[in-house]
Short mmCIF file of C-alpha atoms in Angstrom, two decimals:
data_model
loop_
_atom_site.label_atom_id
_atom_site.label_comp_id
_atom_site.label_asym_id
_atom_site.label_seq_id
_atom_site.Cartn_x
_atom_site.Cartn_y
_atom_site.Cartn_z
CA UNK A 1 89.27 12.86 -25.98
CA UNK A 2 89.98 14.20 -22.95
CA UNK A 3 87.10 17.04 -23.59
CA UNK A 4 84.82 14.80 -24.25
CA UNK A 5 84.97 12.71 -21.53
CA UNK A 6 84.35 16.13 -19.68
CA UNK A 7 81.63 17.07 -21.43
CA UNK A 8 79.44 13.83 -21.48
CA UNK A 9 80.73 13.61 -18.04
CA UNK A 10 78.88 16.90 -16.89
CA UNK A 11 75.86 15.56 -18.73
CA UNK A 12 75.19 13.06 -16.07
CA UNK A 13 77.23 10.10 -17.78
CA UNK A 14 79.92 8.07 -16.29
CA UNK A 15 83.30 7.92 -18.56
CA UNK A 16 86.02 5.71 -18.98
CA UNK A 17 88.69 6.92 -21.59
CA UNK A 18 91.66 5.02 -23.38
CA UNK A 19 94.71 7.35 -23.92
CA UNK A 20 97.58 6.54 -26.16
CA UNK A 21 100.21 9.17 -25.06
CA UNK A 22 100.91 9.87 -21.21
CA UNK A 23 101.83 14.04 -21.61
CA UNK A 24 98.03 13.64 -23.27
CA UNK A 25 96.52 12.13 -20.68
CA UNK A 26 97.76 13.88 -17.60
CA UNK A 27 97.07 17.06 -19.33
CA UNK A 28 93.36 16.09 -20.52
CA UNK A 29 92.11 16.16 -17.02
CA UNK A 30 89.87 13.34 -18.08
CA UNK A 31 87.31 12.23 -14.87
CA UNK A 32 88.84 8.46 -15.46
CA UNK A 33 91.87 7.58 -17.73
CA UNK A 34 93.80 4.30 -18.74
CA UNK A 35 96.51 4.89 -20.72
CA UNK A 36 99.02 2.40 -22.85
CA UNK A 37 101.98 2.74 -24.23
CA UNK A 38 100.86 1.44 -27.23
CA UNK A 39 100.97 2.71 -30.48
CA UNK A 40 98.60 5.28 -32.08
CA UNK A 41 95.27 3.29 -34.19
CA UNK A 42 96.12 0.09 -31.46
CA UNK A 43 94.04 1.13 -28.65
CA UNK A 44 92.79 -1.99 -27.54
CA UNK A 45 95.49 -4.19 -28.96
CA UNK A 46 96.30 -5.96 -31.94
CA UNK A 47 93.32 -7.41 -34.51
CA UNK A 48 92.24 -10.37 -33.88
CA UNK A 49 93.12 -10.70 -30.77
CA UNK A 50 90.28 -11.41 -29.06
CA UNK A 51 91.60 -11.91 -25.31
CA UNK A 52 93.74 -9.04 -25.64
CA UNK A 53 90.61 -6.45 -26.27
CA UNK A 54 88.32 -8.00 -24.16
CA UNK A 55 91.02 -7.53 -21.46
CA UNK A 56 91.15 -3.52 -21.88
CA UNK A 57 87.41 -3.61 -22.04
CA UNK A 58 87.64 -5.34 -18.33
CA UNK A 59 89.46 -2.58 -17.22
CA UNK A 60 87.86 0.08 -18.34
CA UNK A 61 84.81 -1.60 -16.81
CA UNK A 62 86.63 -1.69 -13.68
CA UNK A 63 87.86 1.56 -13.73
CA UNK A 64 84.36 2.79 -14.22
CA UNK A 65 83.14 1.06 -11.23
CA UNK A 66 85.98 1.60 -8.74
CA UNK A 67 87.57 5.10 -9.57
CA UNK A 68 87.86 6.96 -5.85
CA UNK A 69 88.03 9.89 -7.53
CA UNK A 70 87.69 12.50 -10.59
CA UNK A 71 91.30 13.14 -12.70
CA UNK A 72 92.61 9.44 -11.90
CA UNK A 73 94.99 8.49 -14.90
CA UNK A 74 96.13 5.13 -14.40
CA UNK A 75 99.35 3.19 -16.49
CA UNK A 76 98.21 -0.23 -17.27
CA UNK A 77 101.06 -2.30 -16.97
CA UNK A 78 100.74 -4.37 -20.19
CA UNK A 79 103.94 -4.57 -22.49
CA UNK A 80 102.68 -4.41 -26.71
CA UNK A 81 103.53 -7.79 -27.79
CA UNK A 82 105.63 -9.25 -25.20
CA UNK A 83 102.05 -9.86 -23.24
CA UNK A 84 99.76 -13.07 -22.78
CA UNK A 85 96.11 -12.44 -22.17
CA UNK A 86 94.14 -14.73 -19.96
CA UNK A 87 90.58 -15.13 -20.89
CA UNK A 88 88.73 -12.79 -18.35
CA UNK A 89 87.38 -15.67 -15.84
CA UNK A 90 84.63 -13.51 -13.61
CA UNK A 91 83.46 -9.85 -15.21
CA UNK A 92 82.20 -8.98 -11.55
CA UNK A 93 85.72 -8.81 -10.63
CA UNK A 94 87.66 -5.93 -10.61
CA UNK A 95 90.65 -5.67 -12.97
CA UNK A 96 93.76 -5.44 -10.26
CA UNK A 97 95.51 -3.35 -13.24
CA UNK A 98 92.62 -0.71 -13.66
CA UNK A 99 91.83 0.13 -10.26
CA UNK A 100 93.76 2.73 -7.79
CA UNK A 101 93.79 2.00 -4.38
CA UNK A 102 94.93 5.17 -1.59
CA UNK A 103 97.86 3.57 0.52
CA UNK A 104 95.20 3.23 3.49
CA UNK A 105 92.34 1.09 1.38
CA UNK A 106 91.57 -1.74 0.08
CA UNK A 107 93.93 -4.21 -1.48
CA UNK A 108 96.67 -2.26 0.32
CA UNK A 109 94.76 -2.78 3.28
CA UNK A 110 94.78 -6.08 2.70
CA UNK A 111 98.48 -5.97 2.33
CA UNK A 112 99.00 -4.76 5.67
CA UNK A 113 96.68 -7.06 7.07
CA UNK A 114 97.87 -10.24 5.42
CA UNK A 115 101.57 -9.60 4.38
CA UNK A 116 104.52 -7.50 5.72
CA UNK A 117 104.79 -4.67 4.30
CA UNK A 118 108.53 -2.05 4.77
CA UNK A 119 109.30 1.37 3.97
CA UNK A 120 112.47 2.24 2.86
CA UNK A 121 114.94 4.49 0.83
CA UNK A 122 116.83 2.92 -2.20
CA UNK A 123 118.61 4.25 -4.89
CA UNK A 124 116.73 4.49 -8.47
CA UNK A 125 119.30 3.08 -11.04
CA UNK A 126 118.74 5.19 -13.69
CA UNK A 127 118.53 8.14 -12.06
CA UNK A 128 120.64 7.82 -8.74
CA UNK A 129 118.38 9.20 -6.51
CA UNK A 130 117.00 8.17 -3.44
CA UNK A 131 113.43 7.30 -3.18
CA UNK A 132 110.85 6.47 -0.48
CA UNK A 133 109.58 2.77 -1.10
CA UNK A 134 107.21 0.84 -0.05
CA UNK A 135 107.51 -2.52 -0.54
CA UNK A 136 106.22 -6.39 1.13
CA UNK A 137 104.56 -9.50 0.09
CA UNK A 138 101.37 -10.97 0.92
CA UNK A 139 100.68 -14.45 2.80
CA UNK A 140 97.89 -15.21 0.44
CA UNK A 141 99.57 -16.35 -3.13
CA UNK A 142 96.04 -15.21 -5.48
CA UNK A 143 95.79 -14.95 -8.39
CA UNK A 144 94.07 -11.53 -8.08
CA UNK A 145 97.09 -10.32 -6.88
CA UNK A 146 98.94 -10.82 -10.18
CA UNK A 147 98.74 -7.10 -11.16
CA UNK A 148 99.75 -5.63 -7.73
CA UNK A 149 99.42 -2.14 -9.22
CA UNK A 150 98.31 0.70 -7.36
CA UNK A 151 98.06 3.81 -9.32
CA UNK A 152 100.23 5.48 -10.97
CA UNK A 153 98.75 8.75 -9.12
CA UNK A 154 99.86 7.70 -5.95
CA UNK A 155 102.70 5.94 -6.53
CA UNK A 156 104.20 6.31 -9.21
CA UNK A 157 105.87 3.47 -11.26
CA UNK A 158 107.05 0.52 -9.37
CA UNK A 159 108.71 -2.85 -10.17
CA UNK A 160 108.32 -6.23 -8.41
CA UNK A 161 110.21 -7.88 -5.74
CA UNK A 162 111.00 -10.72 -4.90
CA UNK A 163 110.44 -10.64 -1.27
CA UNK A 164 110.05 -13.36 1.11
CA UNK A 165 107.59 -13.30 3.62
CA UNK A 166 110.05 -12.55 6.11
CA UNK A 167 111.33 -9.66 5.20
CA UNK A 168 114.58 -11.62 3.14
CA UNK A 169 114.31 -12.41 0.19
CA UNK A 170 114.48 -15.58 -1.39
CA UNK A 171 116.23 -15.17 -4.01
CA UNK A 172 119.08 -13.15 -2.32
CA UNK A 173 118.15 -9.96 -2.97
CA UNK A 174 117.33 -7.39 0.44
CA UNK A 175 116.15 -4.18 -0.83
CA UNK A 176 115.01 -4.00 -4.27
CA UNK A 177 118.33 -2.83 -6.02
CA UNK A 178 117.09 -2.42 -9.31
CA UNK A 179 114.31 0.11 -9.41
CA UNK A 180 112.92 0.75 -12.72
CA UNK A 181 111.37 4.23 -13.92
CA UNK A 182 108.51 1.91 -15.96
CA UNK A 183 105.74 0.46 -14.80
CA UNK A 184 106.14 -1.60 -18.59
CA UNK A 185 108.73 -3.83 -16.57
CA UNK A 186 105.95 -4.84 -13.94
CA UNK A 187 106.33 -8.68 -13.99
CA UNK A 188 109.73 -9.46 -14.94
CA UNK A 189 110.43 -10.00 -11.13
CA UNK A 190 107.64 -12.76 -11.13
CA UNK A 191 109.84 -14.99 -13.50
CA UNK A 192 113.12 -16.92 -12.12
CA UNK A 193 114.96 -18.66 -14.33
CA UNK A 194 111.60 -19.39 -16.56
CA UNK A 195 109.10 -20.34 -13.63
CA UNK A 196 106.95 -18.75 -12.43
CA UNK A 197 107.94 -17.32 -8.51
CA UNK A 198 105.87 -18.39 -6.04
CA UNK A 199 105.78 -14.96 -4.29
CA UNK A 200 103.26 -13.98 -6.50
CA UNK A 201 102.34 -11.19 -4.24
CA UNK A 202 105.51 -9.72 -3.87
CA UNK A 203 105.56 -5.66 -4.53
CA UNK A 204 107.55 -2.66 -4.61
CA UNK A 205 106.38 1.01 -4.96
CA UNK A 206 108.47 3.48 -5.46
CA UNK A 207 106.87 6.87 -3.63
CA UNK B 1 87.30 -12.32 -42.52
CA UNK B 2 86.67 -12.37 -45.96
CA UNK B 3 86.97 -8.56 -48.43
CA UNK B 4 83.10 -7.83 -48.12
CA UNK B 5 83.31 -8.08 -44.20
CA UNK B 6 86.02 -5.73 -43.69
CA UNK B 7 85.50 -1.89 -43.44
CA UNK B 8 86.26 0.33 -46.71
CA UNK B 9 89.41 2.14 -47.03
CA UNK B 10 89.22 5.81 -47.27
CA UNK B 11 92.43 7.27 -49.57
CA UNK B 12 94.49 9.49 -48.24
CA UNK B 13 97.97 11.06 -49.95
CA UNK B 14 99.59 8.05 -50.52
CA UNK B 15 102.97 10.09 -48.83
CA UNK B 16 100.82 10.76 -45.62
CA UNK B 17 100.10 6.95 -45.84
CA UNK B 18 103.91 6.17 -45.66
CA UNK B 19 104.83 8.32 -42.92
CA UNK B 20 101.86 7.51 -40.82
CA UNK B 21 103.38 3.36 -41.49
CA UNK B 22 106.67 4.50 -40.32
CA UNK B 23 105.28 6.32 -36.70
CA UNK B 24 102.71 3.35 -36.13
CA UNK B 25 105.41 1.01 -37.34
CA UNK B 26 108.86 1.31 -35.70
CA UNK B 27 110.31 2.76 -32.18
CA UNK B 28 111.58 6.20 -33.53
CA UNK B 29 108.26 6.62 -35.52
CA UNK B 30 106.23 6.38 -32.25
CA UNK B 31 108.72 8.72 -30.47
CA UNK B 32 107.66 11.20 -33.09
CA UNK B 33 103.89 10.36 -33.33
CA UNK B 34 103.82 11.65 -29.41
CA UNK B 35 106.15 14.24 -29.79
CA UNK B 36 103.86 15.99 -33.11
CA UNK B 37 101.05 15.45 -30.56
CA UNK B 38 102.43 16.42 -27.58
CA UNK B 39 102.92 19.49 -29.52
CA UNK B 40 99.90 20.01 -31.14
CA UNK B 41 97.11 19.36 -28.22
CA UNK B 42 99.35 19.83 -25.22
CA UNK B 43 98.99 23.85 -25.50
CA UNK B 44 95.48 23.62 -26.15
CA UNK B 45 94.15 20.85 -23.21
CA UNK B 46 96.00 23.18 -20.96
CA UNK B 47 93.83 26.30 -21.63
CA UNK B 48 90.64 24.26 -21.89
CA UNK B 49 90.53 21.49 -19.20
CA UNK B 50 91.34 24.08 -16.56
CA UNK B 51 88.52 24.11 -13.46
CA UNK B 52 86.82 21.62 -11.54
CA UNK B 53 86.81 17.82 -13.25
CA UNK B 54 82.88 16.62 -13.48
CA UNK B 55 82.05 13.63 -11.65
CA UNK B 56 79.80 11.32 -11.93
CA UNK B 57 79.80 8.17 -10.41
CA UNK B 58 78.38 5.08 -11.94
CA UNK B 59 74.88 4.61 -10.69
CA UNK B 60 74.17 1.22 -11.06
CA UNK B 61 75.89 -1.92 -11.74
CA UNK B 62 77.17 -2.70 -14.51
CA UNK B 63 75.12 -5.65 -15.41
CA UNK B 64 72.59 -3.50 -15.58
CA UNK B 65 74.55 -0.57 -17.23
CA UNK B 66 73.92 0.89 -20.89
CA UNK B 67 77.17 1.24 -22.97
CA UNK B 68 78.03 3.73 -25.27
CA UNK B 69 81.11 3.82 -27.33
CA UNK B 70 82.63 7.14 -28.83
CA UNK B 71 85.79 7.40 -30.82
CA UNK B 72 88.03 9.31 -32.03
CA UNK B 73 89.32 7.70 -34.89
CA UNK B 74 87.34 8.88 -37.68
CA UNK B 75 84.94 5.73 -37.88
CA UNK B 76 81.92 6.38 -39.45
CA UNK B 77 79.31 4.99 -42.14
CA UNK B 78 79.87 4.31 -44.97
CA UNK B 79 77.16 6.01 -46.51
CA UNK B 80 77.86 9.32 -44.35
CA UNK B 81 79.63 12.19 -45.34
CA UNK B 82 83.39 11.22 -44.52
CA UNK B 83 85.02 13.74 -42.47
CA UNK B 84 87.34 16.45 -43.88
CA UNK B 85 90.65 15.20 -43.59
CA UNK B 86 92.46 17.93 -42.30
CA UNK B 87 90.54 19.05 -39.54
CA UNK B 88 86.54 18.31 -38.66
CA UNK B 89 84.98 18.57 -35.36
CA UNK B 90 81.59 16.83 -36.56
CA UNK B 91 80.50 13.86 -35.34
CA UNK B 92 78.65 10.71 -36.71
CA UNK B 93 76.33 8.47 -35.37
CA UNK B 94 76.85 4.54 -35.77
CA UNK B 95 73.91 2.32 -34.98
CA UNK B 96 74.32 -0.51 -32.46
CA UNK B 97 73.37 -3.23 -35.13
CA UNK B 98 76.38 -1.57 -37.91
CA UNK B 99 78.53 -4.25 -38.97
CA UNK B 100 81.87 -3.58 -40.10
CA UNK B 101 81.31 -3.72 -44.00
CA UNK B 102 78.61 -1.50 -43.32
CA UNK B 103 81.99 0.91 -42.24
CA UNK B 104 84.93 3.59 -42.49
CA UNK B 105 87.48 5.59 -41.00
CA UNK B 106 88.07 8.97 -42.58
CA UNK B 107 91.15 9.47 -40.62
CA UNK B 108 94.85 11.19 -41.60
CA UNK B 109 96.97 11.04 -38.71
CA UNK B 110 97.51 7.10 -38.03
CA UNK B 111 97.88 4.08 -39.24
CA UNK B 112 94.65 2.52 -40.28
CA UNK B 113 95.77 -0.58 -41.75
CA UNK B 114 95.17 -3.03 -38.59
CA UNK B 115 92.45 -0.92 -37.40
CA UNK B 116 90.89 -1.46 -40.78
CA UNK B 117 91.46 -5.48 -40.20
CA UNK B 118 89.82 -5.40 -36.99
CA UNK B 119 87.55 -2.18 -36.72
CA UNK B 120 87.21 -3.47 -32.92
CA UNK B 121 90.78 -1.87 -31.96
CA UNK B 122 89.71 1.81 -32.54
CA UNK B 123 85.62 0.44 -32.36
CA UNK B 124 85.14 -2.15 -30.38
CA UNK B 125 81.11 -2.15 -31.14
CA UNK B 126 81.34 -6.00 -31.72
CA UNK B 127 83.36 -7.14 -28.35
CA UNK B 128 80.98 -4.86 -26.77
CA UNK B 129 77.47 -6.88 -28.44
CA UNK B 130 79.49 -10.07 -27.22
CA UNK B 131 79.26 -8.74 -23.50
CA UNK B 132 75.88 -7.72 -23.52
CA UNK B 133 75.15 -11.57 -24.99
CA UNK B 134 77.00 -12.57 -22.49
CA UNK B 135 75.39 -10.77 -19.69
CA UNK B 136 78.46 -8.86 -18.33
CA UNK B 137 76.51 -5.30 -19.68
CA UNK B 138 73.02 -4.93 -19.53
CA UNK B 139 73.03 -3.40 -22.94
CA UNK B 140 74.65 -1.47 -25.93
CA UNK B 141 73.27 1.90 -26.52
CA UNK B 142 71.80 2.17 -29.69
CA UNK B 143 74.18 5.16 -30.90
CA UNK B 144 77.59 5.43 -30.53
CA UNK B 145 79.45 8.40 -32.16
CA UNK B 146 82.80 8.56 -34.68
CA UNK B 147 84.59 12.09 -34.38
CA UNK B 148 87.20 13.03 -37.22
CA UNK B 149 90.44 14.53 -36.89
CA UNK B 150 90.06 17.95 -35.24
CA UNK B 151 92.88 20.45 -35.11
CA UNK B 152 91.61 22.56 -33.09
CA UNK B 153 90.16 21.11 -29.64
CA UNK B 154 87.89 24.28 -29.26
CA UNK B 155 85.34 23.57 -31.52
CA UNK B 156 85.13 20.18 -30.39
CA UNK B 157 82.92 21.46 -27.48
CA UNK B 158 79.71 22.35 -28.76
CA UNK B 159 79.62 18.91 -30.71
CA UNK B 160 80.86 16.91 -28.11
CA UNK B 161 77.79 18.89 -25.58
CA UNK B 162 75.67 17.96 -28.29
CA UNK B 163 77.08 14.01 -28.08
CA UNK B 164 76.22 14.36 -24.29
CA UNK B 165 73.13 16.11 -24.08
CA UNK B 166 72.19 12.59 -27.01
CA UNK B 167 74.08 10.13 -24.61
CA UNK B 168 71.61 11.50 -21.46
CA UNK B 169 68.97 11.48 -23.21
CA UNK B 170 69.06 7.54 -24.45
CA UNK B 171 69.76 6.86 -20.75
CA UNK B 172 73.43 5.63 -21.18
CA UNK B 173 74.89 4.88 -18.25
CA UNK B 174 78.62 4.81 -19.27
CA UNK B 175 80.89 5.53 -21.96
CA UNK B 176 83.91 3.85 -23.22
CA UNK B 177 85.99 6.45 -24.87
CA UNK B 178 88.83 5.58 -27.65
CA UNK B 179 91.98 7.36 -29.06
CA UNK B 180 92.99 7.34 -32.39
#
């Protein structure tokens, strides 16, 4: 896969390719890569579901148009089943999910801009290490900011926050204690206790 | 989607069949579906993807883009020569207007049985028609191209030059590629 997205590549055509297994698509050096943890014959989701393909076909799309450079692999955050799909509202759009924004551009900018944004050193659960952080929340509560995923390439994997705008945390938590190792666990920090949280914007990257 | 819609099913060893349900089909199957291909194309995408990664951005919008599909799934015509199941670095061409009936997968390392429900998870030629109807692509290339299993990724490359050197030619201006 990974070869041929090199090859047609070098031919003067743009690529987008899907990747099922992560060791697989680090190692393919594709020029742009999404990959799933889905399972193998899946790669755009289950049949018949409609919303579901059409939204990996977004994000390729995106990818395609907003890659900042060649080798980006990027983790989409979606979990197999456990997933709704909204229909895909405006195609011109970038997909939040697909597209990897440097710490200095773009919808980070917009972050620093807009929102409060903290470094910091917390302790990864699962491992018990420290690790750099960056994490914040944005004024603006958009919908566009639903994925707040920022490449895996940079970042890493990160988990959501709920942060309050003012650096505390509305829902008692300071620092984000819990920091999880998969980027599959994106949005449980936008639920509380069923509803949605209206810190929609709300982010933490682990570095 | 009624029987003559739906793509054919190629046999396979009815064991193969079994064990490729249990890695599509439960948690410690998957584990070992990445592990067997960890194993197998790891050693080899290290020796061959070393050096510079080509670039090339997309040049237009893409509203006005031409889309291309290739896959690796072992999709192909139905009235093409199927793909040798163990290994196969061929490709096949599938024309823009193919409907799934008019389809395959020759394919013996996953588990076709949704993708053969909805060709669109390994293919998604129709989603892709619905965009271009829609106006979010400009257009679908008239070939896309099915690769088989390959075992070894070496002599994909001449094929998949040949697949590029076709894709330039028709003037496609991006490709969507998909995994088995």
């Amino acid at each position: 896969m990974g070869l041929l997205a090199r090859e047609i590549e070098a031919a003067g055509v743009t690529t987008v390719a899907l990747a099922l297994v992560k060791e697989v698509a680090d190692a393919a050096r594709a020029p742009r890569m999404l990959y799933l943890h889905w399972p193998f014959g899946h790669a755009l989701g289950e049949p018949g579901n409609v919303a579901q393909q059409r939204t990996i076909l977004h994000d390729m799309l995106s990818m395609a148009r907003a890659a900042s450079r060649p080798g980006l692999v990027i983790e989409l955050p979606y979990r197999w089943r456990r997933e709704t799909y909204p229909p895909i509202v405006d195609w011109t759009a970038d997909s939040v999910a697909a597209v990897s924004v440097p710490p200095d551009e773009g919808l980070f900018r917009e972050y620093l801009e807009n929102g409060i944004l903290h470094r910091a050193s917390c302790k990864d659960s699962l491992t018990n290490k420290n690790r750099q952080v960056i994490y914040g929340s944005s004024l603006r509560e958009t919908a566009t900011l639903r994925y707040p995923y920022l490449g895996s390439e940079h970042f890493g994997p990160f988990t959501t926050n709920l942060q309050g705008i003012d650096g505390r945390s509305p829902m008692g938590s300071g620092l984000p204690r819990n920091i999880s190792t998969s980027a599959h666990d994106w949005g449980q920090g936008l639920m509380f206790e069923g509803q949605n949280c209206s810190h929609f914007g709300s982010f933490t990257i682990c570095l | 989607m009624d029987e003559h819609d739906a793509p054919t099913r190629t046999p396979i060893n009815p064991l193969s069949e079994r064990i490729l349900r249990w890695i599509s089909g439960s948690g410690r199957g998957q584990a070992f579906g990445h592990l067997l291909s960890r194993l197998i194309a790891l050693p080899q995408l290290k020796r061959l993807s070393a050096g510079a990664i080509p670039w090339t951005p997309l040049s237009r919008p893409i509203s006005e883009a031409t889309v291309a599909i290739v896959t690796t799934s072992g999709v192909h015509l139905r009235r093409d020569k199927p793909f040798h199941l163990h290994s196969d670095s061929s490709f096949r061409v599938i024309p823009r207007e193919t409907k799934a009936a008019d389809l395959t997968i020759t394919h013996q390392a996953y588990d076709r049985t949704d993708a053969l429900r909805d060709i669109n998870l390994v293919f998604p030629l129709e989603r892709l028609r619905e965009l271009e109807a829609e106006g979010v692509i400009s257009r679908v290339a008239d070939e896309h191209f099915g690769f088989g299993l390959s075992g070894s990724a070496k002599a994909l490359i001449a094929p998949g030059r040949e697949v590029a050197r076709r894709l330039a030619r028709a003037h496609v201006d991006l490709v969507l590629l998909v995994p088995a």
